[in-house]
mmCIF file of C-alpha atoms in Angstrom:
data_model
loop_
_atom_site.group_PDB
_atom_site.id
_atom_site.type_symbol
_atom_site.label_atom_id
_atom_site.label_comp_id
_atom_site.label_asym_id
_atom_site.label_seq_id
_atom_site.Cartn_x
_atom_site.Cartn_y
_atom_site.Cartn_z
ATOM 1 C CA MET A 1 -12.435 -17.174 1.483
ATOM 2 C CA ASN A 2 -14.072 -14.688 3.819
ATOM 3 C CA PHE A 3 -13.025 -11.171 2.953
ATOM 4 C CA THR A 4 -12.748 -8.656 5.783
ATOM 5 C CA SER A 5 -12.610 -5.506 3.641
ATOM 6 C CA HIS A 6 -11.947 -4.034 0.212
ATOM 7 C CA PHE A 7 -10.011 -1.061 -1.120
ATOM 8 C CA VAL A 8 -9.131 0.786 -4.303
ATOM 9 C CA GLY A 9 -5.422 0.773 -5.053
ATOM 10 C CA ILE A 10 -2.752 1.074 -7.709
ATOM 11 C CA SER A 11 -0.813 -2.125 -8.330
ATOM 12 C CA LEU A 12 2.968 -1.888 -8.358
ATOM 13 C CA LYS A 13 5.406 -3.840 -10.520
ATOM 14 C CA VAL A 14 6.533 -6.477 -8.044
ATOM 15 C CA GLU A 15 9.743 -7.390 -9.855
ATOM 16 C CA LEU A 16 11.141 -3.922 -9.131
ATOM 17 C CA PHE A 17 10.841 -4.559 -5.381
ATOM 18 C CA GLU A 18 12.237 -8.102 -5.187
ATOM 19 C CA ASN A 19 15.779 -6.929 -4.414
ATOM 20 C CA ILE A 20 14.560 -4.775 -1.516
ATOM 21 C CA PHE A 21 12.560 -7.612 0.007
ATOM 22 C CA GLU A 22 15.498 -10.034 -0.299
ATOM 23 C CA LYS A 23 17.831 -7.576 1.432
ATOM 24 C CA ILE A 24 15.317 -7.093 4.255
ATOM 25 C CA LYS A 25 14.981 -10.863 4.670
ATOM 26 C CA ASN A 26 18.775 -11.162 4.877
ATOM 27 C CA ILE A 27 18.991 -8.534 7.628
ATOM 28 C CA PHE A 28 16.512 -10.324 9.887
ATOM 29 C CA GLY A 29 17.387 -13.884 8.880
ATOM 30 C CA LYS A 30 15.592 -16.638 10.761
ATOM 31 C CA ASN A 31 14.094 -14.090 13.180
ATOM 32 C CA LEU A 32 12.191 -12.281 10.428
ATOM 33 C CA GLN A 33 8.707 -13.511 11.386
ATOM 34 C CA LYS A 34 9.288 -12.746 15.071
ATOM 35 C CA ILE A 35 10.236 -9.122 14.381
ATOM 36 C CA ILE A 36 8.387 -8.018 11.233
ATOM 37 C CA GLU A 37 5.742 -9.299 8.829
ATOM 38 C CA LEU A 38 6.552 -8.419 5.230
ATOM 39 C CA GLN A 39 3.731 -7.336 2.944
ATOM 40 C CA SER A 40 2.921 -10.040 0.420
ATOM 41 C CA MET A 41 4.907 -9.474 -2.764
ATOM 42 C CA ASP A 42 1.866 -10.669 -4.712
ATOM 43 C CA SER A 43 -0.128 -7.561 -3.901
ATOM 44 C CA LEU A 44 2.140 -4.538 -3.555
ATOM 45 C CA HIS A 45 0.025 -1.455 -4.103
ATOM 46 C CA ILE A 46 -0.658 2.156 -3.229
ATOM 47 C CA THR A 47 -3.841 2.367 -1.208
ATOM 48 C CA LEU A 48 -6.210 5.043 -2.556
ATOM 49 C CA TYR A 49 -9.498 4.489 -0.711
ATOM 50 C CA TYR A 50 -10.840 1.947 1.754
ATOM 51 C CA LEU A 51 -14.098 0.088 1.150
ATOM 52 C CA PRO A 52 -16.287 -2.020 3.443
ATOM 53 C CA LYS A 53 -16.403 -5.766 3.946
ATOM 54 C CA LYS A 54 -19.512 -6.087 1.815
ATOM 55 C CA LEU A 55 -19.822 -4.147 -1.423
ATOM 56 C CA LYS A 56 -23.184 -3.774 -3.101
ATOM 57 C CA ASN A 57 -23.109 -4.724 -6.763
ATOM 58 C CA SER A 58 -24.262 -1.203 -7.680
ATOM 59 C CA ASP A 59 -21.347 0.316 -5.712
ATOM 60 C CA PHE A 60 -18.914 -2.136 -7.300
ATOM 61 C CA GLN A 61 -20.103 -1.118 -10.771
ATOM 62 C CA LYS A 62 -19.913 2.581 -9.888
ATOM 63 C CA ILE A 63 -16.346 2.129 -8.607
ATOM 64 C CA GLU A 64 -15.365 0.306 -11.796
ATOM 65 C CA LYS A 65 -16.844 3.145 -13.869
ATOM 66 C CA ILE A 66 -14.928 5.768 -11.867
ATOM 67 C CA ILE A 67 -11.698 3.778 -12.265
ATOM 68 C CA SER A 68 -12.218 3.522 -16.031
ATOM 69 C CA GLU A 69 -12.547 7.308 -16.272
ATOM 70 C CA ILE A 70 -9.407 8.142 -14.275
ATOM 71 C CA ASP A 71 -6.566 9.582 -16.324
ATOM 72 C CA ILE A 72 -3.317 9.688 -14.376
ATOM 73 C CA ASP A 73 0.248 10.618 -15.324
ATOM 74 C CA PHE A 74 2.385 8.296 -13.224
ATOM 75 C CA GLY A 75 5.573 9.948 -14.492
ATOM 76 C CA LYS A 76 5.120 12.799 -12.037
ATOM 77 C CA ILE A 77 4.757 10.597 -8.931
ATOM 78 C CA ASN A 78 7.985 9.518 -7.224
ATOM 79 C CA VAL A 79 8.892 7.268 -4.338
ATOM 80 C CA LYS A 80 10.063 9.530 -1.531
ATOM 81 C CA GLU A 81 11.237 7.549 1.518
ATOM 82 C CA LEU A 82 10.580 4.826 4.039
ATOM 83 C CA ASN A 83 8.302 6.155 6.742
ATOM 84 C CA TYR A 84 6.284 4.815 9.673
ATOM 85 C CA PHE A 85 2.762 4.864 11.017
ATOM 86 C CA GLY A 86 3.687 4.880 14.698
ATOM 87 C CA LYS A 87 5.534 1.777 15.862
ATOM 88 C CA ASN A 88 3.413 -0.617 13.815
ATOM 89 C CA ILE A 89 3.748 -0.058 10.068
ATOM 90 C CA ALA A 90 6.681 0.724 7.752
ATOM 91 C CA TYR A 91 5.617 2.188 4.426
ATOM 92 C CA LEU A 92 6.932 3.898 1.324
ATOM 93 C CA SER A 93 5.784 7.468 0.965
ATOM 94 C CA PHE A 94 5.475 9.320 -2.324
ATOM 95 C CA GLU A 95 5.961 12.872 -3.527
ATOM 96 C CA ASN A 96 4.012 14.834 -6.127
ATOM 97 C CA THR A 97 0.849 13.033 -5.025
ATOM 98 C CA GLU A 98 -1.678 15.689 -6.049
ATOM 99 C CA GLN A 99 -3.210 13.297 -8.601
ATOM 100 C CA LEU A 100 -3.555 10.584 -5.967
ATOM 101 C CA ASP A 101 -5.127 13.081 -3.576
ATOM 102 C CA LYS A 102 -7.664 13.979 -6.287
ATOM 103 C CA ILE A 103 -8.529 10.313 -6.834
ATOM 104 C CA ASN A 104 -9.025 9.849 -3.094
ATOM 105 C CA ASN A 105 -11.338 12.878 -3.082
ATOM 106 C CA ILE A 106 -13.325 11.514 -6.038
ATOM 107 C CA PHE A 107 -14.099 8.399 -3.999
ATOM 108 C CA LYS A 108 -14.800 10.400 -0.834
ATOM 109 C CA ASN A 109 -17.286 12.551 -2.749
ATOM 110 C CA ASN A 110 -18.959 9.614 -4.510
ATOM 111 C CA PHE A 111 -19.157 7.349 -1.449
ATOM 112 C CA PRO A 112 -19.677 9.563 1.623
ATOM 113 C CA LYS A 113 -21.104 6.589 3.538
ATOM 114 C CA TYR A 114 -17.647 4.941 3.377
ATOM 115 C CA ASN A 115 -15.869 7.973 4.794
ATOM 116 C CA GLU A 116 -16.720 6.650 8.258
ATOM 117 C CA ILE A 117 -14.347 3.721 7.722
ATOM 118 C CA ILE A 118 -11.522 4.524 10.120
ATOM 119 C CA ASP A 119 -8.767 4.703 7.489
ATOM 120 C CA ASN A 120 -10.875 7.074 5.351
ATOM 121 C CA SER A 121 -11.686 9.366 8.263
ATOM 122 C CA TYR A 122 -8.288 11.012 8.696
ATOM 123 C CA ASN A 123 -8.043 14.659 7.693
ATOM 124 C CA ASN A 124 -5.052 14.092 5.448
ATOM 125 C CA PHE A 125 -4.886 11.264 2.937
ATOM 126 C CA ILE A 126 -1.416 9.691 2.844
ATOM 127 C CA ALA A 127 -0.650 7.817 -0.361
ATOM 128 C CA HIS A 128 1.471 4.884 0.774
ATOM 129 C CA THR A 129 2.666 1.367 0.114
ATOM 130 C CA THR A 130 2.882 -0.814 3.202
ATOM 131 C CA ILE A 131 6.197 -2.685 3.226
ATOM 132 C CA PHE A 132 5.965 -4.480 6.561
ATOM 133 C CA LYS A 133 4.226 -4.602 9.913
ATOM 134 C CA ILE A 134 6.424 -4.353 12.981
ATOM 135 C CA LYS A 135 5.696 -7.151 15.446
ATOM 136 C CA ASN A 136 8.512 -6.523 17.952
ATOM 137 C CA TYR A 137 9.464 -2.847 17.946
ATOM 138 C CA LYS A 138 12.320 -3.211 20.436
ATOM 139 C CA LYS A 139 14.025 -5.868 18.290
ATOM 140 C CA PHE A 140 13.247 -3.914 15.125
ATOM 141 C CA LEU A 141 15.165 -0.920 16.489
ATOM 142 C CA GLU A 142 18.314 -3.072 16.488
ATOM 143 C CA HIS A 143 18.011 -3.354 12.677
ATOM 144 C CA LYS A 144 16.294 -0.081 11.807
ATOM 145 C CA ALA A 145 19.411 1.733 10.537
ATOM 146 C CA LYS A 146 20.270 -1.170 8.198
ATOM 147 C CA VAL A 147 16.710 -1.303 6.855
ATOM 148 C CA GLU A 148 16.649 2.431 6.248
ATOM 149 C CA LYS A 149 20.028 2.241 4.473
ATOM 150 C CA ILE A 150 18.578 -0.313 2.041
ATOM 151 C CA PHE A 151 15.737 2.034 1.206
ATOM 152 C CA SER A 152 17.938 5.095 0.836
ATOM 153 C CA GLU A 153 20.044 3.143 -1.683
ATOM 154 C CA GLU A 154 17.159 1.491 -3.545
ATOM 155 C CA ILE A 155 14.751 4.430 -3.775
ATOM 156 C CA SER A 156 16.998 6.233 -6.251
ATOM 157 C CA LYS A 157 16.707 3.171 -8.524
ATOM 158 C CA LEU A 158 12.923 3.074 -8.148
ATOM 159 C CA THR A 159 12.556 6.728 -9.130
ATOM 160 C CA LYS A 160 14.147 5.912 -12.501
ATOM 161 C CA GLU A 161 11.543 3.240 -13.263
ATOM 162 C CA ASN A 162 7.828 3.240 -13.928
ATOM 163 C CA ILE A 163 6.816 1.198 -10.894
ATOM 164 C CA PHE A 164 3.066 1.572 -11.428
ATOM 165 C CA GLY A 165 0.535 -0.898 -12.765
ATOM 166 C CA ASN A 166 -3.182 -0.148 -12.932
ATOM 167 C CA ILE A 167 -5.943 0.959 -10.581
ATOM 168 C CA HIS A 168 -7.943 -1.964 -9.178
ATOM 169 C CA ILE A 169 -10.450 -2.997 -6.555
ATOM 170 C CA TYR A 170 -8.858 -5.360 -4.040
ATOM 171 C CA ALA A 171 -10.482 -7.815 -1.634
ATOM 172 C CA VAL A 172 -8.726 -8.360 1.707
ATOM 173 C CA SER A 173 -8.649 -11.143 4.253
ATOM 174 C CA SER A 174 -7.009 -9.974 7.463
ATOM 175 C CA ASN A 175 -7.425 -13.460 8.918
ATOM 176 C CA THR A 176 -4.167 -14.676 7.337
ATOM 177 C CA SER A 177 -0.535 -13.774 7.927
ATOM 178 C CA PRO A 178 0.578 -11.992 5.897
ATOM 179 C CA GLU A 179 -2.729 -10.365 5.099
ATOM 180 C CA PHE A 180 -4.204 -11.756 1.860
ATOM 181 C CA GLN A 181 -5.097 -9.207 -0.810
ATOM 182 C CA LYS A 182 -6.536 -10.093 -4.189
ATOM 183 C CA ILE A 183 -7.372 -7.969 -7.225
ATOM 184 C CA ILE A 184 -11.037 -8.573 -8.055
ATOM 185 C CA ASN A 185 -11.572 -6.365 -11.108
#
């Protein structure tokens, strides 16, 4: 498979999100793929730092070393709400993300050459989990209130659970739908 990029992210416990995804599928029914594209359940994650298409072996090893030295208390990080990047992406936001911000800064400081990657170049890092891409915004608006109700009900359940897995390096192929993401370390 040809990978189009890589990133560092925190895996999430997929089983805790299955109910949300099923409810979203039920709202859109047979029109789901015409209106939104759900994130693959196989690779739910919080994106921490974007990496290029090709990673040098020395950079890969350095990233693995940094990951192995990260000590994070996930108990302080909570799911906040469903939010949007413009009209294209629906994502879960988090609160108490100071630790995630620090991790992002560790990678920015250790890999300044990757800070030019568009998603690393924003002034403010936003820890997020992409839930779906919006393909038809006008049609999505017809269902938006129902989708947001699901999240307002389910987020309180998620905040009672440890939803976090481990920090990994992911490889991405944007040539598939949904986008294919695979843990490679």
